[in-house]
Amino acid sequence: LTLGLLLLLGLTLYFVGSSRNYSENERVSRQLENGRYAMHVLSEDIRHAIQEELYDMLSRRRSVWTG
């Protein structure tokens, strides 16, 4: 009986530890995915801003050349 209770206690502790590890891994995975998404959005915004700035610079040069 005592041996069975010790075995049950060990399995319970193992299960609780595994559940905590799984939850922590899920949390970290969500944070990483959110970070990747944020980097994607920022890089797209920066790329568009650079393209707009280059377009504006070229437009100003053309108006100087043609004007």
PDB file of N, CA and C in Angstrom:
ATOM      1  N   LEU A   1       0.828  -1.203   0.000  1.00  0.00           N
ATOM      2  CA  LEU A   1       0.000   0.000   0.000  1.00  0.00           C
ATOM      3  C   LEU A   1       0.870   1.264   0.000  1.00  0.00           C
ATOM      4  N   THR A   2       1.894   1.291   0.853  1.00  0.00           N
ATOM      5  CA  THR A   2       2.785   2.453   0.926  1.00  0.00           C
ATOM      6  C   THR A   2       3.534   2.635  -0.380  1.00  0.00           C
ATOM      7  N   LEU A   3       3.986   1.531  -0.941  1.00  0.00           N
ATOM      8  CA  LEU A   3       4.709   1.599  -2.210  1.00  0.00           C
ATOM      9  C   LEU A   3       3.805   2.141  -3.312  1.00  0.00           C
ATOM     10  N   GLY A   4       2.561   1.731  -3.334  1.00  0.00           N
ATOM     11  CA  GLY A   4       1.600   2.223  -4.322  1.00  0.00           C
ATOM     12  C   GLY A   4       1.348   3.718  -4.163  1.00  0.00           C
ATOM     13  N   LEU A   5       1.243   4.180  -2.918  1.00  0.00           N
ATOM     14  CA  LEU A   5       1.035   5.608  -2.675  1.00  0.00           C
ATOM     15  C   LEU A   5       2.248   6.428  -3.101  1.00  0.00           C
ATOM     16  N   LEU A   6       3.451   5.915  -2.828  1.00  0.00           N
ATOM     17  CA  LEU A   6       4.657   6.607  -3.254  1.00  0.00           C
ATOM     18  C   LEU A   6       4.737   6.671  -4.781  1.00  0.00           C
ATOM     19  N   LEU A   7       4.374   5.587  -5.426  1.00  0.00           N
ATOM     20  CA  LEU A   7       4.368   5.561  -6.890  1.00  0.00           C
ATOM     21  C   LEU A   7       3.340   6.549  -7.436  1.00  0.00           C
ATOM     22  N   LEU A   8       2.169   6.581  -6.836  1.00  0.00           N
ATOM     23  CA  LEU A   8       1.134   7.520  -7.261  1.00  0.00           C
ATOM     24  C   LEU A   8       1.578   8.966  -7.037  1.00  0.00           C
ATOM     25  N   LEU A   9       2.218   9.240  -5.909  1.00  0.00           N
ATOM     26  CA  LEU A   9       2.726  10.572  -5.631  1.00  0.00           C
ATOM     27  C   LEU A   9       3.786  10.961  -6.666  1.00  0.00           C
ATOM     28  N   GLY A  10       4.670  10.049  -6.985  1.00  0.00           N
ATOM     29  CA  GLY A  10       5.707  10.319  -7.987  1.00  0.00           C
ATOM     30  C   GLY A  10       5.105  10.608  -9.347  1.00  0.00           C
ATOM     31  N   LEU A  11       4.126   9.826  -9.757  1.00  0.00           N
ATOM     32  CA  LEU A  11       3.475  10.056 -11.048  1.00  0.00           C
ATOM     33  C   LEU A  11       2.730  11.388 -11.065  1.00  0.00           C
ATOM     34  N   THR A  12       2.094  11.716  -9.949  1.00  0.00           N
ATOM     35  CA  THR A  12       1.373  12.988  -9.857  1.00  0.00           C
ATOM     36  C   THR A  12       2.340  14.158  -9.979  1.00  0.00           C
ATOM     37  N   LEU A  13       3.458  14.092  -9.262  1.00  0.00           N
ATOM     38  CA  LEU A  13       4.456  15.155  -9.345  1.00  0.00           C
ATOM     39  C   LEU A  13       5.024  15.264 -10.759  1.00  0.00           C
ATOM     40  N   TYR A  14       5.240  14.138 -11.393  1.00  0.00           N
ATOM     41  CA  TYR A  14       5.738  14.138 -12.766  1.00  0.00           C
ATOM     42  C   TYR A  14       4.719  14.793 -13.705  1.00  0.00           C
ATOM     43  N   PHE A  15       3.454  14.444 -13.541  1.00  0.00           N
ATOM     44  CA  PHE A  15       2.400  15.018 -14.373  1.00  0.00           C
ATOM     45  C   PHE A  15       2.291  16.527 -14.173  1.00  0.00           C
ATOM     46  N   VAL A  16       2.333  16.983 -12.918  1.00  0.00           N
ATOM     47  CA  VAL A  16       2.246  18.417 -12.624  1.00  0.00           C
ATOM     48  C   VAL A  16       3.438  19.145 -13.231  1.00  0.00           C
ATOM     49  N   GLY A  17       4.629  18.586 -13.110  1.00  0.00           N
ATOM     50  CA  GLY A  17       5.819  19.199 -13.696  1.00  0.00           C
ATOM     51  C   GLY A  17       5.728  19.260 -15.206  1.00  0.00           C
ATOM     52  N   SER A  18       5.235  18.208 -15.814  1.00  0.00           N
ATOM     53  CA  SER A  18       5.079  18.191 -17.276  1.00  0.00           C
ATOM     54  C   SER A  18       4.066  19.222 -17.728  1.00  0.00           C
ATOM     55  N   SER A  19       2.985  19.364 -16.988  1.00  0.00           N
ATOM     56  CA  SER A  19       1.968  20.357 -17.335  1.00  0.00           C
ATOM     57  C   SER A  19       2.530  21.764 -17.241  1.00  0.00           C
ATOM     58  N   ARG A  20       3.314  22.032 -16.226  1.00  0.00           N
ATOM     59  CA  ARG A  20       3.932  23.354 -16.085  1.00  0.00           C
ATOM     60  C   ARG A  20       4.895  23.620 -17.235  1.00  0.00           C
ATOM     61  N   ASN A  21       5.697  22.629 -17.576  1.00  0.00           N
ATOM     62  CA  ASN A  21       6.638  22.789 -18.691  1.00  0.00           C
ATOM     63  C   ASN A  21       5.895  23.047 -19.992  1.00  0.00           C
ATOM     64  N   TYR A  22       4.821  22.323 -20.211  1.00  0.00           N
ATOM     65  CA  TYR A  22       4.035  22.510 -21.428  1.00  0.00           C
ATOM     66  C   TYR A  22       3.464  23.924 -21.474  1.00  0.00           C
ATOM     67  N   SER A  23       2.911  24.389 -20.359  1.00  0.00           N
ATOM     68  CA  SER A  23       2.337  25.739 -20.305  1.00  0.00           C
ATOM     69  C   SER A  23       3.406  26.794 -20.556  1.00  0.00           C
ATOM     70  N   GLU A  24       4.571  26.622 -19.976  1.00  0.00           N
ATOM     71  CA  GLU A  24       5.664  27.579 -20.175  1.00  0.00           C
ATOM     72  C   GLU A  24       6.127  27.576 -21.630  1.00  0.00           C
ATOM     73  N   ASN A  25       6.225  26.397 -22.229  1.00  0.00           N
ATOM     74  CA  ASN A  25       6.612  26.310 -23.637  1.00  0.00           C
ATOM     75  C   ASN A  25       5.581  26.981 -24.536  1.00  0.00           C
ATOM     76  N   GLU A  26       4.316  26.817 -24.226  1.00  0.00           N
ATOM     77  CA  GLU A  26       3.260  27.468 -24.996  1.00  0.00           C
ATOM     78  C   GLU A  26       3.360  28.985 -24.876  1.00  0.00           C
ATOM     79  N   ARG A  27       3.607  29.463 -23.666  1.00  0.00           N
ATOM     80  CA  ARG A  27       3.725  30.906 -23.442  1.00  0.00           C
ATOM     81  C   ARG A  27       4.897  31.483 -24.227  1.00  0.00           C
ATOM     82  N   VAL A  28       6.028  30.815 -24.171  1.00  0.00           N
ATOM     83  CA  VAL A  28       7.211  31.277 -24.894  1.00  0.00           C
ATOM     84  C   VAL A  28       6.964  31.230 -26.404  1.00  0.00           C
ATOM     85  N   SER A  29       6.300  30.199 -26.871  1.00  0.00           N
ATOM     86  CA  SER A  29       5.996  30.095 -28.298  1.00  0.00           C
ATOM     87  C   SER A  29       5.099  31.240 -28.760  1.00  0.00           C
ATOM     88  N   ARG A  30       4.115  31.593 -27.961  1.00  0.00           N
ATOM     89  CA  ARG A  30       3.237  32.717 -28.307  1.00  0.00           C
ATOM     90  C   ARG A  30       4.018  34.023 -28.342  1.00  0.00           C
ATOM     91  N   GLN A  31       4.913  34.207 -27.376  1.00  0.00           N
ATOM     92  CA  GLN A  31       5.727  35.426 -27.360  1.00  0.00           C
ATOM     93  C   GLN A  31       6.610  35.505 -28.599  1.00  0.00           C
ATOM     94  N   LEU A  32       7.220  34.402 -28.970  1.00  0.00           N
ATOM     95  CA  LEU A  32       8.065  34.387 -30.163  1.00  0.00           C
ATOM     96  C   LEU A  32       7.255  34.687 -31.411  1.00  0.00           C
ATOM     97  N   GLU A  33       6.087  34.088 -31.517  1.00  0.00           N
ATOM     98  CA  GLU A  33       5.250  34.325 -32.687  1.00  0.00           C
ATOM     99  C   GLU A  33       4.798  35.783 -32.735  1.00  0.00           C
ATOM    100  N   ASN A  34       4.435  36.348 -31.603  1.00  0.00           N
ATOM    101  CA  ASN A  34       4.062  37.762 -31.564  1.00  0.00           C
ATOM    102  C   ASN A  34       5.240  38.650 -31.959  1.00  0.00           C
ATOM    103  N   GLY A  35       6.428  38.295 -31.514  1.00  0.00           N
ATOM    104  CA  GLY A  35       7.620  39.053 -31.887  1.00  0.00           C
ATOM    105  C   GLY A  35       7.895  38.968 -33.376  1.00  0.00           C
ATOM    106  N   ARG A  36       7.734  37.789 -33.947  1.00  0.00           N
ATOM    107  CA  ARG A  36       7.935  37.630 -35.396  1.00  0.00           C
ATOM    108  C   ARG A  36       6.921  38.458 -36.178  1.00  0.00           C
ATOM    109  N   TYR A  37       5.684  38.454 -35.723  1.00  0.00           N
ATOM    110  CA  TYR A  37       4.652  39.230 -36.399  1.00  0.00           C
ATOM    111  C   TYR A  37       4.959  40.731 -36.308  1.00  0.00           C
ATOM    112  N   ALA A  38       5.363  41.177 -35.120  1.00  0.00           N
ATOM    113  CA  ALA A  38       5.701  42.592 -34.939  1.00  0.00           C
ATOM    114  C   ALA A  38       6.868  42.982 -35.845  1.00  0.00           C
ATOM    115  N   MET A  39       7.879  42.134 -35.946  1.00  0.00           N
ATOM    116  CA  MET A  39       9.015  42.424 -36.825  1.00  0.00           C
ATOM    117  C   MET A  39       8.569  42.480 -38.279  1.00  0.00           C
ATOM    118  N   HIS A  40       7.667  41.611 -38.662  1.00  0.00           N
ATOM    119  CA  HIS A  40       7.162  41.608 -40.035  1.00  0.00           C
ATOM    120  C   HIS A  40       6.428  42.916 -40.338  1.00  0.00           C
ATOM    121  N   VAL A  41       5.545  43.310 -39.420  1.00  0.00           N
ATOM    122  CA  VAL A  41       4.773  44.543 -39.621  1.00  0.00           C
ATOM    123  C   VAL A  41       5.707  45.746 -39.668  1.00  0.00           C
ATOM    124  N   LEU A  42       6.652  45.810 -38.743  1.00  0.00           N
ATOM    125  CA  LEU A  42       7.584  46.936 -38.728  1.00  0.00           C
ATOM    126  C   LEU A  42       8.441  46.982 -39.987  1.00  0.00           C
ATOM    127  N   SER A  43       8.922  45.834 -40.426  1.00  0.00           N
ATOM    128  CA  SER A  43       9.770  45.820 -41.619  1.00  0.00           C
ATOM    129  C   SER A  43       8.979  46.250 -42.850  1.00  0.00           C
ATOM    130  N   GLU A  44       7.706  45.854 -42.930  1.00  0.00           N
ATOM    131  CA  GLU A  44       6.869  46.305 -44.046  1.00  0.00           C
ATOM    132  C   GLU A  44       6.660  47.820 -43.995  1.00  0.00           C
ATOM    133  N   ASP A  45       6.388  48.333 -42.801  1.00  0.00           N
ATOM    134  CA  ASP A  45       6.197  49.783 -42.661  1.00  0.00           C
ATOM    135  C   ASP A  45       7.467  50.545 -43.021  1.00  0.00           C
ATOM    136  N   ILE A  46       8.602  50.057 -42.570  1.00  0.00           N
ATOM    137  CA  ILE A  46       9.876  50.713 -42.879  1.00  0.00           C
ATOM    138  C   ILE A  46      10.153  50.649 -44.376  1.00  0.00           C
ATOM    139  N   ARG A  47       9.900  49.508 -44.978  1.00  0.00           N
ATOM    140  CA  ARG A  47      10.117  49.359 -46.417  1.00  0.00           C
ATOM    141  C   ARG A  47       9.250  50.353 -47.200  1.00  0.00           C
ATOM    142  N   HIS A  48       7.992  50.489 -46.811  1.00  0.00           N
ATOM    143  CA  HIS A  48       7.098  51.427 -47.492  1.00  0.00           C
ATOM    144  C   HIS A  48       7.554  52.870 -47.285  1.00  0.00           C
ATOM    145  N   ALA A  49       7.992  53.180 -46.071  1.00  0.00           N
ATOM    146  CA  ALA A  49       8.455  54.541 -45.794  1.00  0.00           C
ATOM    147  C   ALA A  49       9.676  54.872 -46.635  1.00  0.00           C
ATOM    148  N   ILE A  50      10.594  53.928 -46.756  1.00  0.00           N
ATOM    149  CA  ILE A  50      11.794  54.150 -47.575  1.00  0.00           C
ATOM    150  C   ILE A  50      11.411  54.326 -49.030  1.00  0.00           C
ATOM    151  N   GLN A  51      10.510  53.497 -49.521  1.00  0.00           N
ATOM    152  CA  GLN A  51      10.084  53.618 -50.918  1.00  0.00           C
ATOM    153  C   GLN A  51       9.425  54.966 -51.172  1.00  0.00           C
ATOM    154  N   GLU A  52       8.586  55.412 -50.245  1.00  0.00           N
ATOM    155  CA  GLU A  52       7.924  56.709 -50.415  1.00  0.00           C
ATOM    156  C   GLU A  52       8.937  57.840 -50.390  1.00  0.00           C
ATOM    157  N   GLU A  53       9.909  57.755 -49.495  1.00  0.00           N
ATOM    158  CA  GLU A  53      10.930  58.794 -49.411  1.00  0.00           C
ATOM    159  C   GLU A  53      11.763  58.833 -50.691  1.00  0.00           C
ATOM    160  N   LEU A  54      12.142  57.664 -51.189  1.00  0.00           N
ATOM    161  CA  LEU A  54      12.905  57.624 -52.438  1.00  0.00           C
ATOM    162  C   LEU A  54      12.086  58.179 -53.592  1.00  0.00           C
ATOM    163  N   TYR A  55      10.811  57.851 -53.642  1.00  0.00           N
ATOM    164  CA  TYR A  55       9.941  58.365 -54.696  1.00  0.00           C
ATOM    165  C   TYR A  55       9.854  59.890 -54.615  1.00  0.00           C
ATOM    166  N   ASP A  56       9.690  60.411 -53.399  1.00  0.00           N
ATOM    167  CA  ASP A  56       9.637  61.861 -53.216  1.00  0.00           C
ATOM    168  C   ASP A  56      10.942  62.527 -53.643  1.00  0.00           C
ATOM    169  N   MET A  57      12.070  61.913 -53.284  1.00  0.00           N
ATOM    170  CA  MET A  57      13.361  62.482 -53.665  1.00  0.00           C
ATOM    171  C   MET A  57      13.519  62.499 -55.186  1.00  0.00           C
ATOM    172  N   LEU A  58      13.149  61.413 -55.831  1.00  0.00           N
ATOM    173  CA  LEU A  58      13.258  61.355 -57.288  1.00  0.00           C
ATOM    174  C   LEU A  58      12.299  62.334 -57.953  1.00  0.00           C
ATOM    175  N   SER A  59      11.111  62.502 -57.401  1.00  0.00           N
ATOM    176  CA  SER A  59      10.142  63.448 -57.957  1.00  0.00           C
ATOM    177  C   SER A  59      10.672  64.873 -57.864  1.00  0.00           C
ATOM    178  N   ARG A  60      11.294  65.201 -56.742  1.00  0.00           N
ATOM    179  CA  ARG A  60      11.854  66.535 -56.581  1.00  0.00           C
ATOM    180  C   ARG A  60      12.997  66.780 -57.569  1.00  0.00           C
ATOM    181  N   ARG A  61      13.826  65.770 -57.798  1.00  0.00           N
ATOM    182  CA  ARG A  61      14.942  65.916 -58.763  1.00  0.00           C
ATOM    183  C   ARG A  61      14.406  66.101 -60.166  1.00  0.00           C
ATOM    184  N   ARG A  62      13.406  65.324 -60.516  1.00  0.00           N
ATOM    185  CA  ARG A  62      12.846  65.445 -61.868  1.00  0.00           C
ATOM    186  C   ARG A  62      12.257  66.829 -62.077  1.00  0.00           C
ATOM    187  N   SER A  63      11.580  67.367 -61.060  1.00  0.00           N
ATOM    188  CA  SER A  63      10.995  68.686 -61.227  1.00  0.00           C
ATOM    189  C   SER A  63      12.081  69.751 -61.359  1.00  0.00           C
ATOM    190  N   VAL A  64      13.218  69.547 -60.704  1.00  0.00           N
ATOM    191  CA  VAL A  64      14.340  70.484 -60.834  1.00  0.00           C
ATOM    192  C   VAL A  64      14.931  70.379 -62.234  1.00  0.00           C
ATOM    193  N   TRP A  65      15.070  69.129 -62.737  1.00  0.00           N
ATOM    194  CA  TRP A  65      15.648  68.936 -64.065  1.00  0.00           C
ATOM    195  C   TRP A  65      14.729  69.447 -65.176  1.00  0.00           C
ATOM    196  N   THR A  66      13.432  69.224 -65.008  1.00  0.00           N
ATOM    197  CA  THR A  66      12.489  69.566 -66.079  1.00  0.00           C
ATOM    198  C   THR A  66      11.921  70.969 -65.909  1.00  0.00           C
ATOM    199  N   GLY A  67      12.014  71.520 -64.703  1.00  0.00           N
ATOM    200  CA  GLY A  67      11.322  72.741 -64.412  1.00  0.00           C
ATOM    201  C   GLY A  67      12.082  73.954 -64.695  1.00  0.00           C
TER     202      GLY A  67
END
